[in-house]
XYZ file of N, CA and C in Angstrom:
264
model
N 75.934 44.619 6.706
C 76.515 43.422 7.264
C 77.987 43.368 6.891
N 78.598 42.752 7.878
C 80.122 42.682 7.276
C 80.544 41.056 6.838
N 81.008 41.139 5.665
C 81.857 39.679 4.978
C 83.028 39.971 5.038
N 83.911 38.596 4.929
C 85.574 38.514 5.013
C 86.153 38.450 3.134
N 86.545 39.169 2.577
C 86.773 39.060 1.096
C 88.618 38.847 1.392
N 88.494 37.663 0.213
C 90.323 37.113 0.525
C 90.801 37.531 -1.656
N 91.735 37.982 -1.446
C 92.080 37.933 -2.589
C 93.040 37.273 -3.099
N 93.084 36.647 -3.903
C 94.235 35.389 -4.286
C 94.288 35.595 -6.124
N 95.486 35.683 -6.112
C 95.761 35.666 -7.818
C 96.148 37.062 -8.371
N 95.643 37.033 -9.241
C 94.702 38.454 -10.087
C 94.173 39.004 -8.716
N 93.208 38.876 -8.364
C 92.541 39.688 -7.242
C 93.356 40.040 -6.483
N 94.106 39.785 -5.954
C 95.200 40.181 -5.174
C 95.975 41.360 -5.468
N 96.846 41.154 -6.856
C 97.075 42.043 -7.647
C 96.704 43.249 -8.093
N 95.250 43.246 -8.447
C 94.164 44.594 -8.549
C 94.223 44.924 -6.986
N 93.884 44.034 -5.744
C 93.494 44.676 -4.757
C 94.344 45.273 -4.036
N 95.864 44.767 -4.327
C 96.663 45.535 -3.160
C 96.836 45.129 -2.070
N 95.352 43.492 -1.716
C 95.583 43.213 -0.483
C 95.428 41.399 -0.419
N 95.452 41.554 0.839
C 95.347 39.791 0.881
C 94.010 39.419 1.133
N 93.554 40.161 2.694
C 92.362 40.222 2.544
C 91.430 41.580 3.211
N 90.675 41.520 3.657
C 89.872 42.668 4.513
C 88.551 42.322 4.438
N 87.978 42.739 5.618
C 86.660 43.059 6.006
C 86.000 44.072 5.488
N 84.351 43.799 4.519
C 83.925 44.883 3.896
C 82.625 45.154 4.748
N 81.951 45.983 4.476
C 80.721 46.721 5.133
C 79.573 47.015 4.091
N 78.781 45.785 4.093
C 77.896 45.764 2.703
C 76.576 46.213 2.688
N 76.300 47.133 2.373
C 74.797 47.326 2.663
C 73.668 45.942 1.718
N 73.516 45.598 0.709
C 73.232 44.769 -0.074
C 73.456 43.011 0.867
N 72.732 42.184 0.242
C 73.205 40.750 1.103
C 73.581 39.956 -0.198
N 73.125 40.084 -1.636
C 74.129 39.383 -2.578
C 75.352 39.197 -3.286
N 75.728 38.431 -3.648
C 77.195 38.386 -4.315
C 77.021 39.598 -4.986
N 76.027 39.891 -5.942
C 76.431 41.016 -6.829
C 76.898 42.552 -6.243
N 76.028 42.530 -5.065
C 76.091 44.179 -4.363
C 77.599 43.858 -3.788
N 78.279 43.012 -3.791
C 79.686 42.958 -2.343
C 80.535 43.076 -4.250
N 80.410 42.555 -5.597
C 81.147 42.766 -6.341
C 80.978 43.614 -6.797
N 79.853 44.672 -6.787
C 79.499 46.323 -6.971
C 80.411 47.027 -6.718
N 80.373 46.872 -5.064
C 81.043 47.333 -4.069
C 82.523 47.261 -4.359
N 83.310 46.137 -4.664
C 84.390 46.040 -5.014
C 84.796 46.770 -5.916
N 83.866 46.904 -7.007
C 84.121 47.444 -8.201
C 84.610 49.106 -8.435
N 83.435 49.799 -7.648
C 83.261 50.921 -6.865
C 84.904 51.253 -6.618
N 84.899 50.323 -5.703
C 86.456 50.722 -4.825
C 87.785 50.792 -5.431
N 88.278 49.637 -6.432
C 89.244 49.028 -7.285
C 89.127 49.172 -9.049
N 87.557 49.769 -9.312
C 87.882 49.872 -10.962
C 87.465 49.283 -11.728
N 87.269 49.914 -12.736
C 87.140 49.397 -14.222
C 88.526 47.400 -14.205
N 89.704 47.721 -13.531
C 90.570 46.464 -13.616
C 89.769 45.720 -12.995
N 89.436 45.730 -11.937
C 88.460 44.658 -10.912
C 87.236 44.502 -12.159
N 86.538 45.584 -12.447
C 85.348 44.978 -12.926
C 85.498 43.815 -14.393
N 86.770 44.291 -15.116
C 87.192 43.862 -16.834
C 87.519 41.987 -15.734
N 88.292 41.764 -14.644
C 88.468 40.414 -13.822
C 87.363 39.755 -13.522
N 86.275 40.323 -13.085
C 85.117 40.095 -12.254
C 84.441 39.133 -13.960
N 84.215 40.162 -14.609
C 83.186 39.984 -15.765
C 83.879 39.394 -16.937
N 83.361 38.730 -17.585
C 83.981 38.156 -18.943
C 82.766 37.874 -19.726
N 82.514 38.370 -20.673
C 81.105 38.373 -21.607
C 80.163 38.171 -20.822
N 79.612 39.121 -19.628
C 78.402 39.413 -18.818
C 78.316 37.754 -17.827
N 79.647 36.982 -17.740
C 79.428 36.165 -16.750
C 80.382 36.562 -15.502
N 80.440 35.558 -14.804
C 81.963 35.945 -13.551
C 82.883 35.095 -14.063
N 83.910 35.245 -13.747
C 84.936 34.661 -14.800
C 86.003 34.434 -13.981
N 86.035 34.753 -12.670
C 86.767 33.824 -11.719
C 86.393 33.097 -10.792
N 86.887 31.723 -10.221
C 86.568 31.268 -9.237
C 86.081 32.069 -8.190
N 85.040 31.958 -7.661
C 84.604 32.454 -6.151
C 84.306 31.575 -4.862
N 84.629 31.226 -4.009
C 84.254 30.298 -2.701
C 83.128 31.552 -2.110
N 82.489 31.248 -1.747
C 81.528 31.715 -0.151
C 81.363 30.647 0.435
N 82.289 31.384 1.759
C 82.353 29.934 3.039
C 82.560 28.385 2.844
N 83.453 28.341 1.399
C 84.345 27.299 0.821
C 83.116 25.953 -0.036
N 82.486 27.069 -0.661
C 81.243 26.482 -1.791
C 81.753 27.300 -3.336
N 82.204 26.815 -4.571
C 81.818 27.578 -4.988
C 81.208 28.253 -5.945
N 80.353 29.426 -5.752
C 79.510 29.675 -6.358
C 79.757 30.732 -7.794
N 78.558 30.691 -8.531
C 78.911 31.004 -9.868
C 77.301 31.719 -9.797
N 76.523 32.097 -8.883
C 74.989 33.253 -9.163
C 75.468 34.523 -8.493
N 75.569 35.305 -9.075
C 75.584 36.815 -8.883
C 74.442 36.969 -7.509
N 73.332 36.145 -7.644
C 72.256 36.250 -6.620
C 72.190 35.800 -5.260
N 73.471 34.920 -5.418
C 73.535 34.057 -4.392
C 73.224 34.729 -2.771
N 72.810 34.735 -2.185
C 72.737 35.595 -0.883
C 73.676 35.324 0.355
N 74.473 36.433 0.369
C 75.350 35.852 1.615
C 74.779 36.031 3.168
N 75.633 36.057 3.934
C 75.651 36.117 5.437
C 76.552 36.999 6.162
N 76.263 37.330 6.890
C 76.722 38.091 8.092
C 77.787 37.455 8.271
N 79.298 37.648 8.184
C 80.585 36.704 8.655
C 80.883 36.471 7.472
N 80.026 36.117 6.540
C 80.349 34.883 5.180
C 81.809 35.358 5.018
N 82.564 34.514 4.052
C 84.020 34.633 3.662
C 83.945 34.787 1.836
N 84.463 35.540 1.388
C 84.457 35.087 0.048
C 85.567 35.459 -0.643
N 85.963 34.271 -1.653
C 87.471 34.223 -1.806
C 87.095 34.614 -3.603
N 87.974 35.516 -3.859
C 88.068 35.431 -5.609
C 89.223 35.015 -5.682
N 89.459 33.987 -6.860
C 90.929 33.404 -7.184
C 90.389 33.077 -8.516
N 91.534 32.641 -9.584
C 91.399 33.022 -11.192
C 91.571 31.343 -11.336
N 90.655 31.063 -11.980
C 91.183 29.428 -12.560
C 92.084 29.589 -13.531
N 93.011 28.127 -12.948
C 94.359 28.057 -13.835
C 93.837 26.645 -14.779
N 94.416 26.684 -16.169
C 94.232 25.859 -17.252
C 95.275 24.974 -17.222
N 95.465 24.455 -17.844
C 96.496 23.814 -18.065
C 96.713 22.396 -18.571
N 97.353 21.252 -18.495
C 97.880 20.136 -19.669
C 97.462 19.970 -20.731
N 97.349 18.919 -21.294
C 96.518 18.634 -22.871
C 95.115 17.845 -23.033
């Protein structure tokens, strides 16, 4: 199935891109961040993961989700972007 992956931040940075269309054999979040991983690295994966959780913001189709299991869709969109901290 194909999803729309947008990269914003950090992701952007590792990816080189803004966004692109991937070709997923798998239908969960985890197989499309496999996949990423595969493609972009040990840097993508050290972004992706932070003590065996996900550790950046993710939207699918502007929800967003935090299960590796989550099951996407055919079209779905999914955005990685890095939460920013900040005041006191």
């Amino acid at each position: 199935m194909k999803v729309k992956v947008k990269y914003l931040s950090r992701a952007r940075e590792i990816s080189k891109k803004l966004e692109e269309e991937v070709n997923l054999d798998g239908s969960s979040l985890e197989d499309l961040i496999d996949l990423l991983i595969l493609k972009y690295g040990e840097t993508f994966e050290r972004y992706v993961y932070s003590s065996n959780r996900l550790n950046p913001l993710i939207l699918v189709d502007g929800k967003m989700v935090n299960d590796k299991e989550y099951k996407l869709k055919e079209g779905s969109e999914v955005v990685f972007m890095s939460a920013i901290g900040g005041g006191n």
